């Protein structure tokens, strides 16, 4: 028995010791981010080629590397990385700051010209001449036809049948006619979603001008004028055999590019009612999409091996690749891209099973990464997240329809403390919908920081704005508000404040607070300052918000009550966007949600996010789905009045009687639809005013913006990431030390 | 026997149909609209044309069998029959009976069977090995403990097995990874093959085996406790039977008493568990697969649930229902072979 006890004791000690050692290996806490790193990711083509780098993603790859997400409900992030590494020579590419820039390695010259398309419509024609001598992975020279093939093919009924997608050329003049052509109906009237159009075999807005020259005509008024219209000219070449298969050519007789008849060839099987006709190229497109080895690649890497069993892909360098927009060529010979398990990612990094771990935001993870960096065997790259966690409001009903209430919440919440606590010291607070990496923000930073209201915690200001907003009543309609009489404030609603379907007349809290309801006293309605908040389950942000907003005394002292409802994300989506299929019951109940937002590029188009509901009810109904906050702010200029379109910022300010008079509906449209592509100074004026107005209206309250850390094996040289330039982009600038 | 099996197969069919309807209704109740999600994915392309977006949504509803060509909702019973392939959807029979298990939207839009093929092979690979190893250890160990009941070794094994049985899989997995992969560096931390390896044939098989070793050890370790204790209990009961005493009194060799007389009697309750284990080889281990990044059924299952990929979930659940029903039949038939007193032909 003694021996047994000894054995048991040894076992228990071993388990405990392992646990202690494991716990002891946790990183130091409390140290902050180290500023700057020793790598800068500048262009360097002096490296020697060689070595292997293993990249990882917590998203399991799906093998859809050619046209990731095409015709599908979403795109797989890991597949997108592989697509990015194997696709190149785009006429425009995203730079480290998230902006589209012309790719001078590919583009010899480009010219933009405004074309009168008749009936007051203007198109933008972009003529592009590419450099000769650009080669794909198999040695085939890239010509203008390689650039046009994809847009021509993926705008036809053939691609629609095969891949469920035919929208590639939708921004280009003549798309409606071209996409209606099915191989047999050239010149015939066809009913489409654009109305009745004359089907055309030729794509009028797409021209194959010579071997190295082509043009794209961006269609007005839907796609031009538009600040980002030139990005419609960002197209990549594709292997003709990949896209078109055997026997199809890209042609142009002088009035529009088109595909030869073989593209539209069909086969009919069965007879009579059972007869089924399919395009012959249907099978080709479905097969070529997942054929990794037959067709050539245009990017810095080619797929050498796709292992579906382990969801792992091996990429080999493409020696023919001439470089990206900065002329950077690859120097890492082999890239292995595999599934990364978040819970053991540091162990994988240290075991050499992966060379880079990305997007660390948790304080203990970052500290662990920094302690690895201290060993000298690892490096780190950190950057501010292009996005933020936020409180989001529905602004068309309930107390949150009043900006004073939203502002009062902001004044009552210590966001600095919140961000610091939540990000464990590795985060910051933003005061508007921007990334500190945006070119426009960088340009205007001083002015914005001076003029954006940070809503520093102030119970006095919170009470002031509420009183200014009319939240001065007790439950019995008496005023001023007295906490001993009424725990929450009430507001007397004007007739214009009843909300959609007069919902505010019967508005009330949920759960235990449903007794806090709008009361009718005489002919007046008094709404209680109770806000129904909906959150997802097991959400760390929600827990911290509960501590700050519900368990704290700031809001109760102010006469405000917040109720909390936890649910799953689908139900939350349903309530947020009012989708009955997602569980929305038909009556808006919750008007505050904690969510997050972010940007993949610096393209900043918020038109349609703001709705005009006063002059144009049709517009309201049509665009409410696009609205994030259901907020209308359209006084005094309406974008839908033609004479207000196309005004410069200064003209609009003069007409409105001051910049502060411009509403979000107008600004959001004008900043992208009244500014010519490339006119950065004019755009920045709108951008500035958009942020200022947004900061005043506060449809969301930004809570925290993380600092992201990437940790990598120091064998990788010249590694530098940014929010818009992830490891799969940054690796192009890198080399492996052992190969040097 | 033949009649009995046919009768049971008919029962299986009926139960399968009832369960399939219940499952279909349950997933239909979840507030999620695939047609809406597919249409919304193209929202940006319809910025200028909200009505076009609505038409696209309606088109998806028709394609997915939620509405008829006139846009009218199709009732749930008819949708269930369409899904089974008993009635026509959009003019043709195209359901489970025709081999169409639907479409997965989790990673890449692909037929469900295509999505399940690789994970199923991976799961079978690891689970068959884990099950065989676990049974190979637990049965002899359980018998040994029963025979040596009350001895120090029995007590030690009981203590060890209760610890193994009580520890959650993820704790065991993390401790084992720390010990064997990080400290001792005997095994890789995760993955299924050496990254970037170009191995083929036997070399690849052994490479995979090396990567599978740690998950296998963990799965085996986690299953030792339960089965060992179960076999032990069953054997103790069998060894206390009169027939065993009689056999010993007759001078039958102890080995024959244990492995022929007692083990056969102990086998009846164990066979249910053992068959259950073998049926479980199709279902994967959510915990182990996620911790080791294995592309198996458990991972697919949880990913599909999280992504509202209900065609995959329904297919998997119906597969498990079918396997479960078939397993019960198998257990009943096996009883007859193990214990001649049990007859299953009525």
PDB file of C-alpha atoms in Angstrom, chain A residues 227-412:
ATOM      1  CA  UNK A 227     -13.610  59.885 -56.450  1.00  0.00           C
ATOM      2  CA  UNK A 228     -12.492  56.277 -56.703  1.00  0.00           C
ATOM      3  CA  UNK A 229     -13.553  55.810 -60.338  1.00  0.00           C
ATOM      4  CA  UNK A 230      -9.986  55.224 -61.494  1.00  0.00           C
ATOM      5  CA  UNK A 231      -9.762  52.126 -59.290  1.00  0.00           C
ATOM      6  CA  UNK A 232     -12.182  50.453 -61.694  1.00  0.00           C
ATOM      7  CA  UNK A 233      -9.139  50.424 -63.945  1.00  0.00           C
ATOM      8  CA  UNK A 234      -7.332  48.164 -61.467  1.00  0.00           C
ATOM      9  CA  UNK A 235      -7.337  44.885 -63.345  1.00  0.00           C
ATOM     10  CA  UNK A 236      -4.965  41.955 -63.403  1.00  0.00           C
ATOM     11  CA  UNK A 237      -3.966  39.867 -66.390  1.00  0.00           C
ATOM     12  CA  UNK A 238      -4.900  36.199 -66.448  1.00  0.00           C
ATOM     13  CA  UNK A 239      -3.677  33.213 -68.383  1.00  0.00           C
ATOM     14  CA  UNK A 240      -5.991  33.076 -71.392  1.00  0.00           C
ATOM     15  CA  UNK A 241      -6.185  29.298 -71.166  1.00  0.00           C
ATOM     16  CA  UNK A 242      -7.232  29.519 -67.533  1.00  0.00           C
ATOM     17  CA  UNK A 243     -10.099  31.892 -68.185  1.00  0.00           C
ATOM     18  CA  UNK A 244     -11.152  31.098 -71.729  1.00  0.00           C
ATOM     19  CA  UNK A 245      -9.949  27.552 -72.394  1.00  0.00           C
ATOM     20  CA  UNK A 246      -9.149  26.248 -75.819  1.00  0.00           C
ATOM     21  CA  UNK A 247     -10.326  27.918 -79.005  1.00  0.00           C
ATOM     22  CA  UNK A 248     -11.480  31.299 -77.660  1.00  0.00           C
ATOM     23  CA  UNK A 249      -9.850  34.585 -78.645  1.00  0.00           C
ATOM     24  CA  UNK A 250     -10.113  38.162 -77.420  1.00  0.00           C
ATOM     25  CA  UNK A 251     -10.982  40.335 -80.414  1.00  0.00           C
ATOM     26  CA  UNK A 252     -11.794  43.930 -81.231  1.00  0.00           C
ATOM     27  CA  UNK A 253     -12.995  45.171 -84.623  1.00  0.00           C
ATOM     28  CA  UNK A 254     -12.869  48.803 -83.608  1.00  0.00           C
ATOM     29  CA  UNK A 255     -16.110  49.130 -81.696  1.00  0.00           C
ATOM     30  CA  UNK A 256     -15.607  47.077 -78.569  1.00  0.00           C
ATOM     31  CA  UNK A 257     -13.711  44.032 -77.358  1.00  0.00           C
ATOM     32  CA  UNK A 258     -15.430  40.668 -77.493  1.00  0.00           C
ATOM     33  CA  UNK A 259     -14.863  36.938 -77.212  1.00  0.00           C
ATOM     34  CA  UNK A 260     -14.993  34.657 -80.218  1.00  0.00           C
ATOM     35  CA  UNK A 261     -18.025  32.447 -80.767  1.00  0.00           C
ATOM     36  CA  UNK A 262     -16.466  29.362 -79.176  1.00  0.00           C
ATOM     37  CA  UNK A 263     -17.006  30.994 -75.774  1.00  0.00           C
ATOM     38  CA  UNK A 264     -20.765  30.772 -76.198  1.00  0.00           C
ATOM     39  CA  UNK A 265     -20.938  27.257 -77.704  1.00  0.00           C
ATOM     40  CA  UNK A 266     -23.660  25.122 -76.133  1.00  0.00           C
ATOM     41  CA  UNK A 267     -24.621  21.486 -75.905  1.00  0.00           C
ATOM     42  CA  UNK A 268     -28.166  20.210 -75.488  1.00  0.00           C
ATOM     43  CA  UNK A 269     -28.867  16.932 -73.760  1.00  0.00           C
ATOM     44  CA  UNK A 270     -32.248  15.211 -73.699  1.00  0.00           C
ATOM     45  CA  UNK A 271     -35.282  16.007 -75.760  1.00  0.00           C
ATOM     46  CA  UNK A 272     -38.505  17.938 -75.487  1.00  0.00           C
ATOM     47  CA  UNK A 273     -39.312  19.213 -72.013  1.00  0.00           C
ATOM     48  CA  UNK A 274     -36.413  17.261 -70.543  1.00  0.00           C
ATOM     49  CA  UNK A 275     -33.881  18.972 -72.836  1.00  0.00           C
ATOM     50  CA  UNK A 276     -31.149  20.779 -70.926  1.00  0.00           C
ATOM     51  CA  UNK A 277     -28.805  23.196 -72.687  1.00  0.00           C
ATOM     52  CA  UNK A 278     -25.499  24.131 -71.094  1.00  0.00           C
ATOM     53  CA  UNK A 279     -22.556  26.224 -72.213  1.00  0.00           C
ATOM     54  CA  UNK A 280     -19.554  24.085 -73.136  1.00  0.00           C
ATOM     55  CA  UNK A 281     -17.268  26.413 -71.174  1.00  0.00           C
ATOM     56  CA  UNK A 282     -19.262  25.800 -67.986  1.00  0.00           C
ATOM     57  CA  UNK A 283     -17.270  22.646 -67.261  1.00  0.00           C
ATOM     58  CA  UNK A 284     -14.012  24.362 -68.187  1.00  0.00           C
ATOM     59  CA  UNK A 285     -14.529  27.239 -65.751  1.00  0.00           C
ATOM     60  CA  UNK A 286     -15.523  24.961 -62.925  1.00  0.00           C
ATOM     61  CA  UNK A 287     -12.481  22.773 -63.496  1.00  0.00           C
ATOM     62  CA  UNK A 288      -9.894  25.483 -64.174  1.00  0.00           C
ATOM     63  CA  UNK A 289     -10.845  27.333 -61.003  1.00  0.00           C
ATOM     64  CA  UNK A 290      -9.385  24.470 -58.953  1.00  0.00           C
ATOM     65  CA  UNK A 291      -6.629  23.446 -61.360  1.00  0.00           C
ATOM     66  CA  UNK A 292      -3.462  24.634 -59.646  1.00  0.00           C
ATOM     67  CA  UNK A 293      -0.863  23.117 -61.937  1.00  0.00           C
ATOM     68  CA  UNK A 294      -1.927  23.490 -65.570  1.00  0.00           C
ATOM     69  CA  UNK A 295      -2.188  27.225 -65.993  1.00  0.00           C
ATOM     70  CA  UNK A 296       0.302  30.022 -65.580  1.00  0.00           C
ATOM     71  CA  UNK A 297       0.468  32.486 -62.710  1.00  0.00           C
ATOM     72  CA  UNK A 298       1.062  36.211 -62.898  1.00  0.00           C
ATOM     73  CA  UNK A 299       2.136  36.817 -59.310  1.00  0.00           C
ATOM     74  CA  UNK A 300       5.429  36.416 -57.430  1.00  0.00           C
ATOM     75  CA  UNK A 301       4.652  32.806 -56.536  1.00  0.00           C
ATOM     76  CA  UNK A 302       3.144  29.739 -58.130  1.00  0.00           C
ATOM     77  CA  UNK A 303       1.263  26.933 -56.424  1.00  0.00           C
ATOM     78  CA  UNK A 304       3.660  24.023 -56.244  1.00  0.00           C
ATOM     79  CA  UNK A 305       1.517  21.722 -54.146  1.00  0.00           C
ATOM     80  CA  UNK A 306      -1.914  21.897 -52.580  1.00  0.00           C
ATOM     81  CA  UNK A 307      -2.407  19.330 -49.866  1.00  0.00           C
ATOM     82  CA  UNK A 308      -6.122  19.046 -49.222  1.00  0.00           C
ATOM     83  CA  UNK A 309      -5.571  16.466 -46.493  1.00  0.00           C
ATOM     84  CA  UNK A 310      -3.708  18.836 -44.241  1.00  0.00           C
ATOM     85  CA  UNK A 311      -5.042  22.059 -45.814  1.00  0.00           C
ATOM     86  CA  UNK A 312      -1.568  23.231 -46.642  1.00  0.00           C
ATOM     87  CA  UNK A 313      -0.160  24.856 -49.740  1.00  0.00           C
ATOM     88  CA  UNK A 314       3.441  25.103 -50.902  1.00  0.00           C
ATOM     89  CA  UNK A 315       4.354  28.041 -53.133  1.00  0.00           C
ATOM     90  CA  UNK A 316       7.488  28.360 -55.229  1.00  0.00           C
ATOM     91  CA  UNK A 317       9.021  31.574 -56.454  1.00  0.00           C
ATOM     92  CA  UNK A 318       8.049  32.718 -59.951  1.00  0.00           C
ATOM     93  CA  UNK A 319      11.382  33.700 -61.494  1.00  0.00           C
ATOM     94  CA  UNK A 320       9.616  35.576 -64.303  1.00  0.00           C
ATOM     95  CA  UNK A 321       7.859  37.982 -61.985  1.00  0.00           C
ATOM     96  CA  UNK A 322       9.028  41.506 -62.798  1.00  0.00           C
ATOM     97  CA  UNK A 323       7.990  43.114 -59.514  1.00  0.00           C
ATOM     98  CA  UNK A 324       5.122  44.851 -57.778  1.00  0.00           C
ATOM     99  CA  UNK A 325       4.191  48.535 -57.979  1.00  0.00           C
ATOM    100  CA  UNK A 326       7.490  49.434 -56.341  1.00  0.00           C
ATOM    101  CA  UNK A 327       9.471  46.992 -58.444  1.00  0.00           C
ATOM    102  CA  UNK A 328       9.937  44.638 -55.510  1.00  0.00           C
ATOM    103  CA  UNK A 329      10.641  41.044 -56.531  1.00  0.00           C
ATOM    104  CA  UNK A 330      10.399  37.978 -54.280  1.00  0.00           C
ATOM    105  CA  UNK A 331      13.513  36.512 -52.656  1.00  0.00           C
ATOM    106  CA  UNK A 332      12.063  33.829 -50.403  1.00  0.00           C
ATOM    107  CA  UNK A 333      12.244  30.733 -52.558  1.00  0.00           C
ATOM    108  CA  UNK A 334       9.518  28.661 -50.940  1.00  0.00           C
ATOM    109  CA  UNK A 335       6.508  29.671 -48.904  1.00  0.00           C
ATOM    110  CA  UNK A 336       4.505  27.099 -47.019  1.00  0.00           C
ATOM    111  CA  UNK A 337       1.110  28.292 -45.897  1.00  0.00           C
ATOM    112  CA  UNK A 338      -0.631  26.197 -43.284  1.00  0.00           C
ATOM    113  CA  UNK A 339      -3.286  26.141 -40.624  1.00  0.00           C
ATOM    114  CA  UNK A 340      -2.286  27.875 -37.423  1.00  0.00           C
ATOM    115  CA  UNK A 341      -3.833  26.877 -34.106  1.00  0.00           C
ATOM    116  CA  UNK A 342      -4.272  29.977 -32.022  1.00  0.00           C
ATOM    117  CA  UNK A 343      -4.049  28.228 -28.661  1.00  0.00           C
ATOM    118  CA  UNK A 344      -0.606  26.779 -29.430  1.00  0.00           C
ATOM    119  CA  UNK A 345       0.717  29.385 -31.858  1.00  0.00           C
ATOM    120  CA  UNK A 346       3.699  30.397 -29.724  1.00  0.00           C
ATOM    121  CA  UNK A 347       4.697  26.778 -29.332  1.00  0.00           C
ATOM    122  CA  UNK A 348       4.454  26.365 -33.097  1.00  0.00           C
ATOM    123  CA  UNK A 349       6.580  29.455 -33.618  1.00  0.00           C
ATOM    124  CA  UNK A 350       9.236  28.238 -31.208  1.00  0.00           C
ATOM    125  CA  UNK A 351       9.188  24.733 -32.697  1.00  0.00           C
ATOM    126  CA  UNK A 352       9.722  26.202 -36.172  1.00  0.00           C
ATOM    127  CA  UNK A 353       6.388  24.875 -37.400  1.00  0.00           C
ATOM    128  CA  UNK A 354       5.440  28.398 -38.412  1.00  0.00           C
ATOM    129  CA  UNK A 355       7.647  31.463 -38.882  1.00  0.00           C
ATOM    130  CA  UNK A 356       5.151  34.267 -38.354  1.00  0.00           C
ATOM    131  CA  UNK A 357       2.233  34.721 -35.988  1.00  0.00           C
ATOM    132  CA  UNK A 358       0.050  37.706 -36.645  1.00  0.00           C
ATOM    133  CA  UNK A 359      -2.541  39.990 -35.201  1.00  0.00           C
ATOM    134  CA  UNK A 360      -1.687  39.590 -31.516  1.00  0.00           C
ATOM    135  CA  UNK A 361      -3.930  41.856 -29.458  1.00  0.00           C
ATOM    136  CA  UNK A 362      -4.166  40.157 -26.100  1.00  0.00           C
ATOM    137  CA  UNK A 363      -1.811  41.759 -23.575  1.00  0.00           C
ATOM    138  CA  UNK A 364      -0.318  38.498 -22.343  1.00  0.00           C
ATOM    139  CA  UNK A 365       0.257  37.328 -25.926  1.00  0.00           C
ATOM    140  CA  UNK A 366       1.994  40.585 -26.787  1.00  0.00           C
ATOM    141  CA  UNK A 367       4.158  40.370 -23.690  1.00  0.00           C
ATOM    142  CA  UNK A 368       5.049  36.820 -24.613  1.00  0.00           C
ATOM    143  CA  UNK A 369       5.988  37.993 -28.116  1.00  0.00           C
ATOM    144  CA  UNK A 370       8.100  40.808 -26.713  1.00  0.00           C
ATOM    145  CA  UNK A 371       9.928  38.441 -24.399  1.00  0.00           C
ATOM    146  CA  UNK A 372      10.688  36.247 -27.413  1.00  0.00           C
ATOM    147  CA  UNK A 373      12.028  39.281 -29.250  1.00  0.00           C
ATOM    148  CA  UNK A 374      14.416  39.902 -26.356  1.00  0.00           C
ATOM    149  CA  UNK A 375      16.070  36.537 -27.058  1.00  0.00           C
ATOM    150  CA  UNK A 376      17.206  37.887 -30.411  1.00  0.00           C
ATOM    151  CA  UNK A 377      15.727  34.962 -32.313  1.00  0.00           C
ATOM    152  CA  UNK A 378      12.487  36.716 -33.126  1.00  0.00           C
ATOM    153  CA  UNK A 379      11.357  40.086 -34.385  1.00  0.00           C
ATOM    154  CA  UNK A 380       8.114  41.994 -34.130  1.00  0.00           C
ATOM    155  CA  UNK A 381       6.166  44.437 -36.238  1.00  0.00           C
ATOM    156  CA  UNK A 382       3.317  46.402 -34.718  1.00  0.00           C
ATOM    157  CA  UNK A 383       0.782  48.840 -36.040  1.00  0.00           C
ATOM    158  CA  UNK A 384      -2.494  50.497 -35.090  1.00  0.00           C
ATOM    159  CA  UNK A 385      -5.545  48.539 -36.055  1.00  0.00           C
ATOM    160  CA  UNK A 386      -7.513  50.024 -38.956  1.00  0.00           C
ATOM    161  CA  UNK A 387     -10.745  49.822 -37.056  1.00  0.00           C
ATOM    162  CA  UNK A 388     -12.212  49.920 -33.598  1.00  0.00           C
ATOM    163  CA  UNK A 389     -14.649  48.370 -31.204  1.00  0.00           C
ATOM    164  CA  UNK A 390     -17.717  50.514 -30.658  1.00  0.00           C
ATOM    165  CA  UNK A 391     -21.138  51.079 -29.236  1.00  0.00           C
ATOM    166  CA  UNK A 392     -23.473  51.379 -32.199  1.00  0.00           C
ATOM    167  CA  UNK A 393     -26.869  53.053 -32.058  1.00  0.00           C
ATOM    168  CA  UNK A 394     -30.049  52.808 -34.036  1.00  0.00           C
ATOM    169  CA  UNK A 395     -30.928  56.459 -34.436  1.00  0.00           C
ATOM    170  CA  UNK A 396     -34.501  56.439 -35.671  1.00  0.00           C
ATOM    171  CA  UNK A 397     -36.350  55.447 -32.487  1.00  0.00           C
ATOM    172  CA  UNK A 398     -35.960  55.239 -28.696  1.00  0.00           C
ATOM    173  CA  UNK A 399     -33.869  57.732 -26.697  1.00  0.00           C
ATOM    174  CA  UNK A 400     -30.848  56.966 -28.896  1.00  0.00           C
ATOM    175  CA  UNK A 401     -32.510  58.793 -31.784  1.00  0.00           C
ATOM    176  CA  UNK A 402     -31.468  61.994 -29.984  1.00  0.00           C
ATOM    177  CA  UNK A 403     -27.843  62.997 -30.317  1.00  0.00           C
ATOM    178  CA  UNK A 404     -27.886  64.481 -26.801  1.00  0.00           C
ATOM    179  CA  UNK A 405     -28.476  61.022 -25.347  1.00  0.00           C
ATOM    180  CA  UNK A 406     -25.653  59.516 -27.369  1.00  0.00           C
ATOM    181  CA  UNK A 407     -23.381  62.342 -26.303  1.00  0.00           C
ATOM    182  CA  UNK A 408     -24.400  61.904 -22.658  1.00  0.00           C
ATOM    183  CA  UNK A 409     -23.397  58.236 -22.808  1.00  0.00           C
ATOM    184  CA  UNK A 410     -20.054  59.268 -24.273  1.00  0.00           C
ATOM    185  CA  UNK A 411     -19.511  61.816 -21.506  1.00  0.00           C
ATOM    186  CA  UNK A 412     -20.337  59.138 -18.927  1.00  0.00           C
TER     187      UNK A 412
END
